[in-house]
mmCIF file of C-alpha atoms and ligand atoms in Angstrom:
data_model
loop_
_atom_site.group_PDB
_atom_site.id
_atom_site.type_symbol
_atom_site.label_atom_id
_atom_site.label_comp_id
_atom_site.label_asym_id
_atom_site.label_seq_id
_atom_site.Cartn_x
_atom_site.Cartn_y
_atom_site.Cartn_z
ATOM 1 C CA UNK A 328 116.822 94.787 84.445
ATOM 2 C CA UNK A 329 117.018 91.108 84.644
ATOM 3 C CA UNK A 330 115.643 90.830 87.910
ATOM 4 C CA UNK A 331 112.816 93.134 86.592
ATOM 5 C CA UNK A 332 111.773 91.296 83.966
ATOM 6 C CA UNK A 333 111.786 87.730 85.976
ATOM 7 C CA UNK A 334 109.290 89.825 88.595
ATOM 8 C CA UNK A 335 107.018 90.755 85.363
ATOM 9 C CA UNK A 336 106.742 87.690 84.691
ATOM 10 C CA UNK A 337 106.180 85.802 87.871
ATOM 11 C CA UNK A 338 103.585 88.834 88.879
ATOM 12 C CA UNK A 339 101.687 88.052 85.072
ATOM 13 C CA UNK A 340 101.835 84.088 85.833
ATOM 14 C CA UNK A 341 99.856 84.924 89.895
ATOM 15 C CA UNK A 342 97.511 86.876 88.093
ATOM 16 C CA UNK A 343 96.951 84.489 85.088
ATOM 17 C CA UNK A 344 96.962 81.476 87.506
ATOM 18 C CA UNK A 345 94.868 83.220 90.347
ATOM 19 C CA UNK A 346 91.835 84.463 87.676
ATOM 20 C CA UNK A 347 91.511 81.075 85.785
ATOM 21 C CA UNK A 348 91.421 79.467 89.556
ATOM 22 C CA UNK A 349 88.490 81.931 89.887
ATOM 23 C CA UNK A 350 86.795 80.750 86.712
ATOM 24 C CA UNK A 351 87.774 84.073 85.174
ATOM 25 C CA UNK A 352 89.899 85.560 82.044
ATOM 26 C CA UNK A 353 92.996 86.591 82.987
ATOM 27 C CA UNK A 354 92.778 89.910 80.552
ATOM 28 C CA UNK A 355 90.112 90.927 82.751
ATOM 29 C CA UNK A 356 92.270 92.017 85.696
ATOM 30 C CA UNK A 357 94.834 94.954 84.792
ATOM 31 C CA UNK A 358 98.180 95.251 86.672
ATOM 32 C CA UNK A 359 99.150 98.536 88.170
ATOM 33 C CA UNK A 360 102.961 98.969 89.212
ATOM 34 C CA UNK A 361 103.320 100.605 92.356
ATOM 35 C CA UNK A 362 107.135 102.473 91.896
ATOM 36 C CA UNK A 363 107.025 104.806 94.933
ATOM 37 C CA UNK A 364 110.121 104.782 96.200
ATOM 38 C CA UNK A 365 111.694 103.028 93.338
ATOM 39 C CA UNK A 366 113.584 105.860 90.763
ATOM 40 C CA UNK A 367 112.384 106.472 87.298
ATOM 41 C CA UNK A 368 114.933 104.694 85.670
ATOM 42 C CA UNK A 369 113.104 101.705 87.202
ATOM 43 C CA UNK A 370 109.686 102.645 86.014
ATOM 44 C CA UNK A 371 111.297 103.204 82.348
ATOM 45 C CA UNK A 372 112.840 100.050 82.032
ATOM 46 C CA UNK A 373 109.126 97.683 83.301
ATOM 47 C CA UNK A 374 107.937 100.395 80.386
ATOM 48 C CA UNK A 375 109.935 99.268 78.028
ATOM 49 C CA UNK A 376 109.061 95.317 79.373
ATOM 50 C CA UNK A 377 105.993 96.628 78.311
ATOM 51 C CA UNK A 378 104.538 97.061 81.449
ATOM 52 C CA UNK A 379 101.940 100.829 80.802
ATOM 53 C CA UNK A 380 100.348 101.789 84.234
ATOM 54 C CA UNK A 381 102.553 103.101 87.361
ATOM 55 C CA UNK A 382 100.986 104.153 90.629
ATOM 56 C CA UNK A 383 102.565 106.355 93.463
ATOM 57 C CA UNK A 384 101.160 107.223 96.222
ATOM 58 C CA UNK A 385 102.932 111.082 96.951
ATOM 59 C CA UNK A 386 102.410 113.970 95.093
ATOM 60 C CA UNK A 387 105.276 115.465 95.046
ATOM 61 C CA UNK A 388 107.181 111.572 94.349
ATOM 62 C CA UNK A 389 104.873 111.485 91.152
ATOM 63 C CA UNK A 390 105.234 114.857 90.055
ATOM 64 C CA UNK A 391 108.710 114.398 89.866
ATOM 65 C CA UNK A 392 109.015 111.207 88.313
ATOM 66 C CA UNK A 393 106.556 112.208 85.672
ATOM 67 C CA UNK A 394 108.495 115.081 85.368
ATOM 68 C CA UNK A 395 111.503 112.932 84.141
ATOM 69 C CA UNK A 396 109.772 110.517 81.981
ATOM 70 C CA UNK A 397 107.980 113.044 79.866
ATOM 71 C CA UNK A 398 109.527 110.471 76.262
ATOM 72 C CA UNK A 399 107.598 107.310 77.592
ATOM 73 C CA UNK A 400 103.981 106.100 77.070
ATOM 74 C CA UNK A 401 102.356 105.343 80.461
ATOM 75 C CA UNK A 402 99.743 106.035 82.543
ATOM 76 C CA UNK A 403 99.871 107.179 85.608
ATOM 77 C CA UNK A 404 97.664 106.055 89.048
ATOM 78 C CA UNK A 405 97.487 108.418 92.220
ATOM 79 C CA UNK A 406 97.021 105.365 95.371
ATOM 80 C CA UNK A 407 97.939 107.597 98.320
ATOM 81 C CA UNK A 408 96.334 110.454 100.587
ATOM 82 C CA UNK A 409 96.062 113.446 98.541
ATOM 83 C CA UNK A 410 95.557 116.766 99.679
ATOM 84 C CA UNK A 411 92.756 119.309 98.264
ATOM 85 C CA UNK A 412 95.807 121.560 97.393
ATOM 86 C CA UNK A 413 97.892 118.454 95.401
ATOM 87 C CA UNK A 414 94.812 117.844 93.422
ATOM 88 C CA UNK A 415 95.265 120.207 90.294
ATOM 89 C CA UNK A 416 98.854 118.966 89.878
ATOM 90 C CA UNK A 417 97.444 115.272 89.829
ATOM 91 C CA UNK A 418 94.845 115.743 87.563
ATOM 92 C CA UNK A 419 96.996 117.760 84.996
ATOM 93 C CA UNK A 420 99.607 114.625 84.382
ATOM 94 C CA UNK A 421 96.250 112.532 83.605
ATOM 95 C CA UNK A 422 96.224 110.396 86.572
ATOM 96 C CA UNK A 423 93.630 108.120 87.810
ATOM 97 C CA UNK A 424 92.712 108.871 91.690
ATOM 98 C CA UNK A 425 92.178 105.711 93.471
ATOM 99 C CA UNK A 426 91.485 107.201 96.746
ATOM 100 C CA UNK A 427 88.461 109.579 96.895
ATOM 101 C CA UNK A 428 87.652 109.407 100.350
ATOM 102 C CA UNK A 429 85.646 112.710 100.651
ATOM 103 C CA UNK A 430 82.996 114.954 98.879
ATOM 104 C CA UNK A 431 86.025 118.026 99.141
ATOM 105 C CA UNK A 432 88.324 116.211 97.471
ATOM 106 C CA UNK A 433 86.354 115.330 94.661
ATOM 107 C CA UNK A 434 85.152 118.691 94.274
ATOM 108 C CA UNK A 435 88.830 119.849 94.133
ATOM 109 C CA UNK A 436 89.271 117.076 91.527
ATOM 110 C CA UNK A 437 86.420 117.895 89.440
ATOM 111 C CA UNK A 438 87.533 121.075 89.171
ATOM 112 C CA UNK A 439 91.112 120.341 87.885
ATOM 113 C CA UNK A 440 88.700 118.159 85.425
ATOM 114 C CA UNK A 441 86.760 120.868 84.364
ATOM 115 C CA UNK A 442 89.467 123.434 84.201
ATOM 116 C CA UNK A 443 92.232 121.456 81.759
ATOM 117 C CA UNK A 444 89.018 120.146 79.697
ATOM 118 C CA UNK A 445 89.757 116.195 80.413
ATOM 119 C CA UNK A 446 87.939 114.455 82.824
ATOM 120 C CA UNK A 447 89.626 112.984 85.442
ATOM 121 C CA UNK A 448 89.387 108.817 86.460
ATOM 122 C CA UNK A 449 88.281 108.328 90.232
ATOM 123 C CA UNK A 450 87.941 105.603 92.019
ATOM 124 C CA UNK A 451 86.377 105.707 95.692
ATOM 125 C CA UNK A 452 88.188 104.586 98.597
ATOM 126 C CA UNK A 453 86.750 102.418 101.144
ATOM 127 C CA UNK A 454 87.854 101.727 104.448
ATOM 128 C CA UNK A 455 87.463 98.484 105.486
ATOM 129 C CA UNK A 456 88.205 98.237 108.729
ATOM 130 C CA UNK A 457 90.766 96.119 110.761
ATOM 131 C CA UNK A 458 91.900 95.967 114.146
ATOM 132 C CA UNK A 459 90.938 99.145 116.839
ATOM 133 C CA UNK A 460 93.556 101.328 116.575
ATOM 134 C CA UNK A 461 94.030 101.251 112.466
ATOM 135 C CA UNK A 462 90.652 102.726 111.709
ATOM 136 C CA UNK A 463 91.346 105.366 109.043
ATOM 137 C CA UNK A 464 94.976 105.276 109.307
ATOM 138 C CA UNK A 465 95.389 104.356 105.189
ATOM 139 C CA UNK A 466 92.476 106.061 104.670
ATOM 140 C CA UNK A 467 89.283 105.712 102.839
ATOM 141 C CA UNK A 468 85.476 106.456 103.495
ATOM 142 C CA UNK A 469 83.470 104.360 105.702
ATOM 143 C CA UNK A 470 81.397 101.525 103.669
ATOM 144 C CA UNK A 471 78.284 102.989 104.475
ATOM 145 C CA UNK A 472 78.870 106.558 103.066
ATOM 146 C CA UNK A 473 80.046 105.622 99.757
ATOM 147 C CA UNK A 474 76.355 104.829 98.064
ATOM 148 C CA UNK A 475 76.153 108.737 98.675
ATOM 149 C CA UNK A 476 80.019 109.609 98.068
ATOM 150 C CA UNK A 477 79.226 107.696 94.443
ATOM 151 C CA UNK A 478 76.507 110.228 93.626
ATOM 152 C CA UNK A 479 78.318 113.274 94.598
ATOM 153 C CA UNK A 480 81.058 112.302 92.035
ATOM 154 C CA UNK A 481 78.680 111.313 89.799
ATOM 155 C CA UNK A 482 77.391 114.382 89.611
ATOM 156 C CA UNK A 483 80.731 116.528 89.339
ATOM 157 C CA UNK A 484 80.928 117.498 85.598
ATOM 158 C CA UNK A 485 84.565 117.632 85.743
ATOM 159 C CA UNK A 486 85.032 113.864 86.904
ATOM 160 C CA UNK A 487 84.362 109.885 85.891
ATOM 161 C CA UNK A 488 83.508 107.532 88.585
ATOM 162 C CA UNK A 489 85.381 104.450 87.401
ATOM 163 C CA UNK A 490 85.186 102.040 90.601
ATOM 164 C CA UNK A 491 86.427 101.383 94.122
ATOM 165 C CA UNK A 492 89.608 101.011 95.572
ATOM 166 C CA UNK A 493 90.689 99.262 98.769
ATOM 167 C CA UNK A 494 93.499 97.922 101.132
ATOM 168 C CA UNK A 495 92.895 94.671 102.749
ATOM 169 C CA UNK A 496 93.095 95.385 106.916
ATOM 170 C CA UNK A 497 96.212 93.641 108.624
ATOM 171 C CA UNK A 498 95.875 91.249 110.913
ATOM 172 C CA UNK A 499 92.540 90.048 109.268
ATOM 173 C CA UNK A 500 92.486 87.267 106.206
ATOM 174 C CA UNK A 501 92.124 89.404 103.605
ATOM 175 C CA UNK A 502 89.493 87.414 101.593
ATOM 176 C CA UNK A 503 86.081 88.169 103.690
ATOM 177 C CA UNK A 504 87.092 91.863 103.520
ATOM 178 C CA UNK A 505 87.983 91.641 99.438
ATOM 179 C CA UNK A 506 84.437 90.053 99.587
ATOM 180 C CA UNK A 507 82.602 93.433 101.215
ATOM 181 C CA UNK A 508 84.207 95.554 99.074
ATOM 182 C CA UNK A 509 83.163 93.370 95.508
ATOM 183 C CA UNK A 510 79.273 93.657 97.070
ATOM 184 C CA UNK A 511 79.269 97.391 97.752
ATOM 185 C CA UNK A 512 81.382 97.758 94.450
ATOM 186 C CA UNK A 513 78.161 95.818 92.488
ATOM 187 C CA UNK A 514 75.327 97.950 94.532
ATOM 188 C CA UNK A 515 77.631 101.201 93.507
ATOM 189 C CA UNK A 516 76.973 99.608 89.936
ATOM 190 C CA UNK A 517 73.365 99.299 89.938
ATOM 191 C CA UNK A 518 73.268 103.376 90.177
ATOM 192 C CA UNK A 519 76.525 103.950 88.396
ATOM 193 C CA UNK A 520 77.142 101.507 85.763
ATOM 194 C CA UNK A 521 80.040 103.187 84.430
ATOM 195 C CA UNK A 522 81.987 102.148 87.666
ATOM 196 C CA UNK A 523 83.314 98.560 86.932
ATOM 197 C CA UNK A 524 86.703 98.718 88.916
ATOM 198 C CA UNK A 525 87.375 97.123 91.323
ATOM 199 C CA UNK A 526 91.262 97.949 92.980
ATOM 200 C CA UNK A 527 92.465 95.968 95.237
ATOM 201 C CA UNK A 528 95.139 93.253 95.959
ATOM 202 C CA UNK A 529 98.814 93.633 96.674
ATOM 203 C CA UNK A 530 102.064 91.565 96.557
ATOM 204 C CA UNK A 531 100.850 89.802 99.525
ATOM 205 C CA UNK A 532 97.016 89.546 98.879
ATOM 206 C CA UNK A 533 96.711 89.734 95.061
ATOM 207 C CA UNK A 534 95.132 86.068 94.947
ATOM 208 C CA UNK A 535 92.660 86.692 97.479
ATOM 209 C CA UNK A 536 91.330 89.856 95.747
ATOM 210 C CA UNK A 537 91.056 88.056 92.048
ATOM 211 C CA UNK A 538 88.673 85.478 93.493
ATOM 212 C CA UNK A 539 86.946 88.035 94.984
ATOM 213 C CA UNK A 540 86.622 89.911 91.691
ATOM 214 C CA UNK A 541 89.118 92.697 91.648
ATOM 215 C CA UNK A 542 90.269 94.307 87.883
ATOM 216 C CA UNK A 543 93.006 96.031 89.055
ATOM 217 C CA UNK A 544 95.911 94.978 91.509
ATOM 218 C CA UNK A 545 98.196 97.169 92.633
ATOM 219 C CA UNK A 546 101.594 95.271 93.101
ATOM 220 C CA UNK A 547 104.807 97.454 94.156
ATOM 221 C CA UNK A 548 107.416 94.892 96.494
ATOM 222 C CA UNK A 549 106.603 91.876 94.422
ATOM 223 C CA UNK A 550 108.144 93.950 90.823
ATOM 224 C CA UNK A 551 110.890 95.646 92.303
ATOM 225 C CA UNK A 552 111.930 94.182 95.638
ATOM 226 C CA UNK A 553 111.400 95.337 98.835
ATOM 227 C CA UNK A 554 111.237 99.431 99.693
ATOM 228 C CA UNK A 555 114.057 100.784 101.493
ATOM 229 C CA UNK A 556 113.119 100.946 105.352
ATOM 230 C CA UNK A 557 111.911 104.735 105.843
ATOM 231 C CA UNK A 558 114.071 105.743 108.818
ATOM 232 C CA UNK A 559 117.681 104.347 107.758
ATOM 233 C CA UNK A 560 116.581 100.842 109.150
ATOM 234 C CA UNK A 561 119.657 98.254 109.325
ATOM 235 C CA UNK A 562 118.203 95.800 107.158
ATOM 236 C CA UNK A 563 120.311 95.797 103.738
ATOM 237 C CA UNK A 564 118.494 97.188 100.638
ATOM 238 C CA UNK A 565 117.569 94.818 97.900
ATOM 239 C CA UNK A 566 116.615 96.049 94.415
ATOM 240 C CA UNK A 567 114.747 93.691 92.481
ATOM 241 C CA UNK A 568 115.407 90.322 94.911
ATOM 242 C CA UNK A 569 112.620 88.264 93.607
ATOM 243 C CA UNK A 570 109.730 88.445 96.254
ATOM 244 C CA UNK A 571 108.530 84.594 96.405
HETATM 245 C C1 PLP B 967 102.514 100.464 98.408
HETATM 246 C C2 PLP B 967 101.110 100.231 97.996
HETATM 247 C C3 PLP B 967 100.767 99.102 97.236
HETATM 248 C C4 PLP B 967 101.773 98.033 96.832
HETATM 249 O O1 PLP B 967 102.081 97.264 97.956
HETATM 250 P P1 PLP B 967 103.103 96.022 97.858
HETATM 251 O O2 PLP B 967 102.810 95.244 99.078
HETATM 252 O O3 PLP B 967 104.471 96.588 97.831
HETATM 253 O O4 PLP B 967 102.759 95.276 96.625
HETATM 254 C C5 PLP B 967 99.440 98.956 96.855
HETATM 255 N N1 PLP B 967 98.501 99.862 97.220
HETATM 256 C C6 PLP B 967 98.783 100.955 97.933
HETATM 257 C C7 PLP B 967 97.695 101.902 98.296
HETATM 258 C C8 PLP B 967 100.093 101.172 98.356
HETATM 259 O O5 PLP B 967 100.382 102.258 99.096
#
């Protein structure tokens, strides 16, 4: 818990320091904890730090964990790959989709919207490239398809178009990319004006994407330490070692 709460903090003080670098207001950019892999008890007690939005990035991980946190006031993010047949499930525990990649899943979406009467928050996915080879692998919809991905959800009845969501490539500085996504995000605008988020940033990036305009980061290692390795790697597991 203690470590937790030193993370908040530190995480709140790169945000505050990185907007008012940028010439911006700090309240402006929203921070989204990123628990996968982390248990519930962890995303109850940043809850009760007062920390309100949690992202995950499996459907079945956030079903779960929503499923045993029903007593606390949060709002949930979906930040992963979702399949058509996940999307119902999603929608019903009110979660805002960060990754619409594809007309079918938005259609899938909308109708989860339409069905359980409550419209459901999307933001649209954009690939943004990176080294041959990684193209698509964390998904997203190619830059120049999402002008006409926008109006499709626009025009779902069951669905909000709230922004656009990105991961920085690897092996690329992540500010020219941050940079492409804030200029397609403002010519999304000019159609959609209702779509003023802009997701992006991570532990290792969240600077970079500020001065580039984000109003969301989503920040998971830098909260609650580093994620177990997925296949029983060697390498001791830390909960809530301070990141910097
Ligand atoms: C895991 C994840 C994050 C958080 O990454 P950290 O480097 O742990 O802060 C952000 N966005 C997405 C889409 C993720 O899958």
């Amino acid at each position: 818990m203690a470590g937790l709460e030193e993370n908040l903090l530190a995480v709140r003080a790169r945000i505050s320091d990185a907007a008012r670098a940028a010439g911006r207001d700090p309240a402006t950019v929203a921070l989204l904890a990123v628990s996968k892999t982390w248990p519930a008890a962890d995303v109850r007690a940043l809850a009760a730090l007062g920390q309100h939005d949690f992202g995950e990035n499996r459907a079945q991980e956030l079903l779960q964990k929503a499923g045993e946190l029903p007593d606390v006031d949060l709002r949930w993010h979906f930040v992963g790959q979702l399949q058509r047949n996940k999307a119902a499930a999603v929608a019903r525990l009110g979660a805002v989709v960060h990754s619409v990649d594809r007309t079918s899943l938005a259609q899938a979406l909308g109708r989860a919207g339409e069905g359980s009467g409550r419209l459901v928050d999307v933001l649209l996915q954009v690939d943004l490239g990176g080294p041959e080879g990684e193209l698509g692998r964390r998904g997203g919809a190619d830059p120049a398809s999402v002008p006409e991905l926008a109006d499709a959800v626009a025009q779902l009845p069951g669905l909000r178009l709230r922004g656009l969501m990105a991961v920085a490539p690897r092996g690329e500085e992540p500010r020219p990319a941050f940079d492409r996504l804030a200029a397609l995000a403002a010519r999304v605008r000019e159609d959609h004006p209702g779509a003023v988020e802009i997701s992006a940033g991570m532990s290792g990036d969240l600077e970079e994407a500020i001065a580039a305009g984000a109003t969301i980061v989503r920040v998971g290692t830098a909260l609650f330490g580093d994620r177990p390795l997925p296949c029983g790697g060697d390498r001791a597991h830390q909960p809530h070692e301070s990141h910097r």
